[in-house]
PDB file of C-alpha atoms in Angstrom:
ATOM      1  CA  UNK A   1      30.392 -21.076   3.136  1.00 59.00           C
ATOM      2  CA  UNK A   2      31.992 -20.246   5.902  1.00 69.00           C
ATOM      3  CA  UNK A   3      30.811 -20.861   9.986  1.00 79.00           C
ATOM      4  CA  UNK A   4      29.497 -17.124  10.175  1.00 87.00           C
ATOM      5  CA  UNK A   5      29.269 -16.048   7.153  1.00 83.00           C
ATOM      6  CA  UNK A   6      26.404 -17.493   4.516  1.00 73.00           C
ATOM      7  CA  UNK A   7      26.204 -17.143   0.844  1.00 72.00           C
ATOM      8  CA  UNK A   8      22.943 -16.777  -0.732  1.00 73.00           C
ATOM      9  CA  UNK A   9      21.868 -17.150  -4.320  1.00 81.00           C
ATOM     10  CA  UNK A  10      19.543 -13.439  -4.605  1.00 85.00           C
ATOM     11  CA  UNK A  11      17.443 -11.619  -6.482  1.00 87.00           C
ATOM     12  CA  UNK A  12      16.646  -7.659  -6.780  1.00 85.00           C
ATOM     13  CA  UNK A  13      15.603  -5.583  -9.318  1.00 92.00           C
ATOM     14  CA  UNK A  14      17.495  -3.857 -11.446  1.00 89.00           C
ATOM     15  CA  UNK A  15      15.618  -0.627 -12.149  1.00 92.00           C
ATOM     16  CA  UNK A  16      12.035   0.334  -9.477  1.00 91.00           C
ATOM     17  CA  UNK A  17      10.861   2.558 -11.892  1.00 92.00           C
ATOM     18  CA  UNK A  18       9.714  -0.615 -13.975  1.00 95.00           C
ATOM     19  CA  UNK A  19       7.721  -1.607 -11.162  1.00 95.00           C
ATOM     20  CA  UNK A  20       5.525   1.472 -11.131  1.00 93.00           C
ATOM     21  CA  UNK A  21       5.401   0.838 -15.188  1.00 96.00           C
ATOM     22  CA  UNK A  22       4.394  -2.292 -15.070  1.00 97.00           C
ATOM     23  CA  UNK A  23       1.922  -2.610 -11.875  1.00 97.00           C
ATOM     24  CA  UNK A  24       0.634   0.950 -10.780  1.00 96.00           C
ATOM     25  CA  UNK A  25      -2.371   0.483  -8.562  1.00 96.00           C
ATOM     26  CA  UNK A  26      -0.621  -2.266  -6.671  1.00 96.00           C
ATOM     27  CA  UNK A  27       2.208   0.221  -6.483  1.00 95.00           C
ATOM     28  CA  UNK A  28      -0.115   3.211  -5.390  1.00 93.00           C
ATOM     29  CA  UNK A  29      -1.489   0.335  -2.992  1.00 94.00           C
ATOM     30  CA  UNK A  30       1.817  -0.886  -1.073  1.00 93.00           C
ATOM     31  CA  UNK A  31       3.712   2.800  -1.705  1.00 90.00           C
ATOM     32  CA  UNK A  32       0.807   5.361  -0.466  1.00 85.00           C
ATOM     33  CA  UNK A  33       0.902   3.305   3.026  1.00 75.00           C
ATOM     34  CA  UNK A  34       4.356   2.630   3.253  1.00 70.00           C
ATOM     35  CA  UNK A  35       4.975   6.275   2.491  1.00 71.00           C
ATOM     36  CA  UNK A  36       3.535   6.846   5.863  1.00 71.00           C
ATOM     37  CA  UNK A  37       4.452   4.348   7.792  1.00 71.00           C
ATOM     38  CA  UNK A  38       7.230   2.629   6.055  1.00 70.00           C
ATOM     39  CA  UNK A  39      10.956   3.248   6.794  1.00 74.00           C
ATOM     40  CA  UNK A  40      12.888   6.230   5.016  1.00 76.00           C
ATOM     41  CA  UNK A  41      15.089   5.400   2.012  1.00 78.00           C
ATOM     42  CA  UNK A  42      13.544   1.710   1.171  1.00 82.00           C
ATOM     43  CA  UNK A  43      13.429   0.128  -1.565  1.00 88.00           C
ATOM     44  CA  UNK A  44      10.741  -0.445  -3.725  1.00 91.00           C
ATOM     45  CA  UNK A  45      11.285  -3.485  -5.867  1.00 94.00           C
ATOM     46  CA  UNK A  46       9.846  -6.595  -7.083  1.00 97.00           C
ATOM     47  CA  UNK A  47      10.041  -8.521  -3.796  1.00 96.00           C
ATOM     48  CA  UNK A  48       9.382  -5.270  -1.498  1.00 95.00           C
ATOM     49  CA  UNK A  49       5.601  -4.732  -3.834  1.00 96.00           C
ATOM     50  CA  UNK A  50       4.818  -8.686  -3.327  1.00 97.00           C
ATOM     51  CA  UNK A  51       5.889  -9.042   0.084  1.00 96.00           C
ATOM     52  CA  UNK A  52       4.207  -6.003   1.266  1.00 94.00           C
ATOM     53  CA  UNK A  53       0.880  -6.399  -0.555  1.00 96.00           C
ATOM     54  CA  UNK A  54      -0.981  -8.779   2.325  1.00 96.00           C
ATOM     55  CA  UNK A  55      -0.725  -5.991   5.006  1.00 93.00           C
ATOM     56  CA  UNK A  56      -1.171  -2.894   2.265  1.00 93.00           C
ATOM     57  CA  UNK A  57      -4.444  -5.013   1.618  1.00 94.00           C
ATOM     58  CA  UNK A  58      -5.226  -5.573   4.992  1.00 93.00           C
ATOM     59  CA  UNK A  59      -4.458  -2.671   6.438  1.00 91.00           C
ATOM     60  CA  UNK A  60      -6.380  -0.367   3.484  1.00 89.00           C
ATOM     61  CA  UNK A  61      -9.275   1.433   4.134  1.00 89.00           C
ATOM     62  CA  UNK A  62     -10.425   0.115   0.662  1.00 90.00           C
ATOM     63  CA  UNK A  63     -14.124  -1.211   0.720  1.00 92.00           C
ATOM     64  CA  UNK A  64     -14.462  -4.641   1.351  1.00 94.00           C
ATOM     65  CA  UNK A  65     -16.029  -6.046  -1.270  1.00 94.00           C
ATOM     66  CA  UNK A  66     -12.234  -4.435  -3.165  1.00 94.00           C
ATOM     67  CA  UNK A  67     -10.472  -6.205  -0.647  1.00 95.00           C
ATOM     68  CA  UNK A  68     -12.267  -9.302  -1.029  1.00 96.00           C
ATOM     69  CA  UNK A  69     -11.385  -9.275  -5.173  1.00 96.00           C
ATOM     70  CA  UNK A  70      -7.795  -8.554  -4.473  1.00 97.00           C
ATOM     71  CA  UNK A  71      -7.322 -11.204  -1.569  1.00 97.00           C
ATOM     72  CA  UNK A  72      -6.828 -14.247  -3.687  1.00 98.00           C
ATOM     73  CA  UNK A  73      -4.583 -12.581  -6.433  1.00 98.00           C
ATOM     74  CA  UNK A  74      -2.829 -11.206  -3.420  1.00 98.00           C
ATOM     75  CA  UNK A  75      -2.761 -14.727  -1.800  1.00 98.00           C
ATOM     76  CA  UNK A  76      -1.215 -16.502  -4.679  1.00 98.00           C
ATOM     77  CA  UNK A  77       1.864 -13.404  -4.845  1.00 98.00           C
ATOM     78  CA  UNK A  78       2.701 -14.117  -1.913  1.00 98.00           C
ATOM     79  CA  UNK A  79       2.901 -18.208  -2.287  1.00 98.00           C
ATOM     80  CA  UNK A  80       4.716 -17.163  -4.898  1.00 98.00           C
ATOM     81  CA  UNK A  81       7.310 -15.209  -2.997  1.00 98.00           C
ATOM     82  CA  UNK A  82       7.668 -17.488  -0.265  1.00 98.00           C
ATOM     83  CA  UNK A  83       8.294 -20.141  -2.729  1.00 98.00           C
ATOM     84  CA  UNK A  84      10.936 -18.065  -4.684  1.00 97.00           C
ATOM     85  CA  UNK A  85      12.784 -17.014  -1.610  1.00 95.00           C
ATOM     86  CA  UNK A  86      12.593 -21.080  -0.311  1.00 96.00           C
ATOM     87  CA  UNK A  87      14.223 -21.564  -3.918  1.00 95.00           C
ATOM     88  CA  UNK A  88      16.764 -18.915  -3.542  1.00 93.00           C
ATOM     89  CA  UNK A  89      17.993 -20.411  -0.013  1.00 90.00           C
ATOM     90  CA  UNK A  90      18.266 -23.705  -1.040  1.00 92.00           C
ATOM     91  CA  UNK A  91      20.712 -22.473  -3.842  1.00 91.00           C
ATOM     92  CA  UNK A  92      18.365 -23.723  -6.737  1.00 94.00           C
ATOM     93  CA  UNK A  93      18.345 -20.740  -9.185  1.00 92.00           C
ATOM     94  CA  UNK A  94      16.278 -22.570 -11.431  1.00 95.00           C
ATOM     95  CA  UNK A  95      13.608 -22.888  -9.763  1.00 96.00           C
ATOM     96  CA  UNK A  96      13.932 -19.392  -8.656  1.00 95.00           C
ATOM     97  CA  UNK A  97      14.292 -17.800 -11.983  1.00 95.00           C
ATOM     98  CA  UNK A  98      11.116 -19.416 -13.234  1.00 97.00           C
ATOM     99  CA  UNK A  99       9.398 -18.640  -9.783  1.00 97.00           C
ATOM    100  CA  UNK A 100      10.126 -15.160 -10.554  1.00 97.00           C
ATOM    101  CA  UNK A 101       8.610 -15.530 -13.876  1.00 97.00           C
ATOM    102  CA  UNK A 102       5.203 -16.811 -12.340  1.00 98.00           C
ATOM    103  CA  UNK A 103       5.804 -13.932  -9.483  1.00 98.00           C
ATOM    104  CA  UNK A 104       5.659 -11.205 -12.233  1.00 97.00           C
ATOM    105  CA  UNK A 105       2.914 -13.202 -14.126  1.00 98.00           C
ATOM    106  CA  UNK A 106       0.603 -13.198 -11.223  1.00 98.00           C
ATOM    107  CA  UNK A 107       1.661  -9.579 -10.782  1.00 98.00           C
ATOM    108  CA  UNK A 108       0.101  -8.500 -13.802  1.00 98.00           C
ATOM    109  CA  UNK A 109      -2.872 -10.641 -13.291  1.00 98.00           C
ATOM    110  CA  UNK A 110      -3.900  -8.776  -9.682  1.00 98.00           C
ATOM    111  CA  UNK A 111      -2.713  -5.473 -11.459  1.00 97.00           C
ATOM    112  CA  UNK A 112      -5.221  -6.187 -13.858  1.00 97.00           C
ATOM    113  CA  UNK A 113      -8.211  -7.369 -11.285  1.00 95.00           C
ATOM    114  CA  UNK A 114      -7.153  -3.843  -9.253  1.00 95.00           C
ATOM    115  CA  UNK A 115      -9.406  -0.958  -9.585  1.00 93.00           C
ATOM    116  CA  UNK A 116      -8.413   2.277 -11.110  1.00 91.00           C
ATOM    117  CA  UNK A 117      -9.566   4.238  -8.108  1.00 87.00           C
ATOM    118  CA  UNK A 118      -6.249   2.687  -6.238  1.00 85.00           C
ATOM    119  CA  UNK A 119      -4.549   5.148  -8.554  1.00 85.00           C
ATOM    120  CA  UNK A 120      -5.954   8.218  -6.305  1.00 84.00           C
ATOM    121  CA  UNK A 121      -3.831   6.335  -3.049  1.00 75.00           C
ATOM    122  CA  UNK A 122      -0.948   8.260  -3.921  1.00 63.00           C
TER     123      UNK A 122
END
C-alpha cells in the first residue's frame, strides 16, 4: 500500500436490477426519494439500498405507526452495513462475505415486514 494511495478489499453488486427483484418496497422506499433529491447517474446497489434506508425512513411521509415497524429492521441493516464495511477496511473478506450474507438476509426480512402500499412511492 503505498503512502497515498490505499487498497481496499470491496464489494458492489454485480447486476441492480436484482435489487429491485429481490426487495421492491424498500427499493420504491430509498429510489422514489432519491429520485428527487438524490444525485443524477447513482448507483443503486446493495450497499446504496442499506445505507440509504435510515434517512428514506426518516425522511418519508409514511405514517408513523409504518415507520415505527420498519425502524428496527431498518436499524439492524444498517449495523449490518457498518459492520461489513469495518470488515472490508480491515482487509478481512471473511468476515465480510458472511456479513453480506446476513446484510441480504435481514434485507429480505424488512422487505417482508414492508407494506405493499410502499409499492405506490414510485
Amino acid at each position: 500500500m503505498g503512502r497515498i494511495l490505499q487498497i481496499r478489499v470491496s464489494a458492489w453488486t454485480y447486476d441492480e436490477d436484482e435489487v429491485l427483484q429481490a426487495w421492491p418496497r424498500l427499493c420504491a422506499l430509498v429510489w422514489s426519494q432519491l429520485d428527487q433529491w438524490g444525485p443524477a447517474g447513482m448507483k443503486r446497489g446493495v450497499t446504496e439500498l442499506a445505507g440509504y434506508l435510515p434517512d428514506a425512513l426518516r425522511f418519508s411521509d409514511l405514517p408513523d405507526d409504518v415507520k415505527k415497524l420498519l425502524f428496527p429492521g431498518v436499524k439492524k441493516v444498517a449495523g449490518i452495513l457498518d459492520d461489513m464495511r469495518k470488515a472490508l477496511a480491515d482487509w478481512d473478506p471473511r468476515k465480510a462475505n458472511a456479513l453480506s450474507d446476513a446484510l441480504e438476509e435481514a434485507l429480505s426480512e424488512l422487505e417482508k415486514e414492508a407494506p405493499r402500499e410502499l409499492l405506490e412511492l414510485k
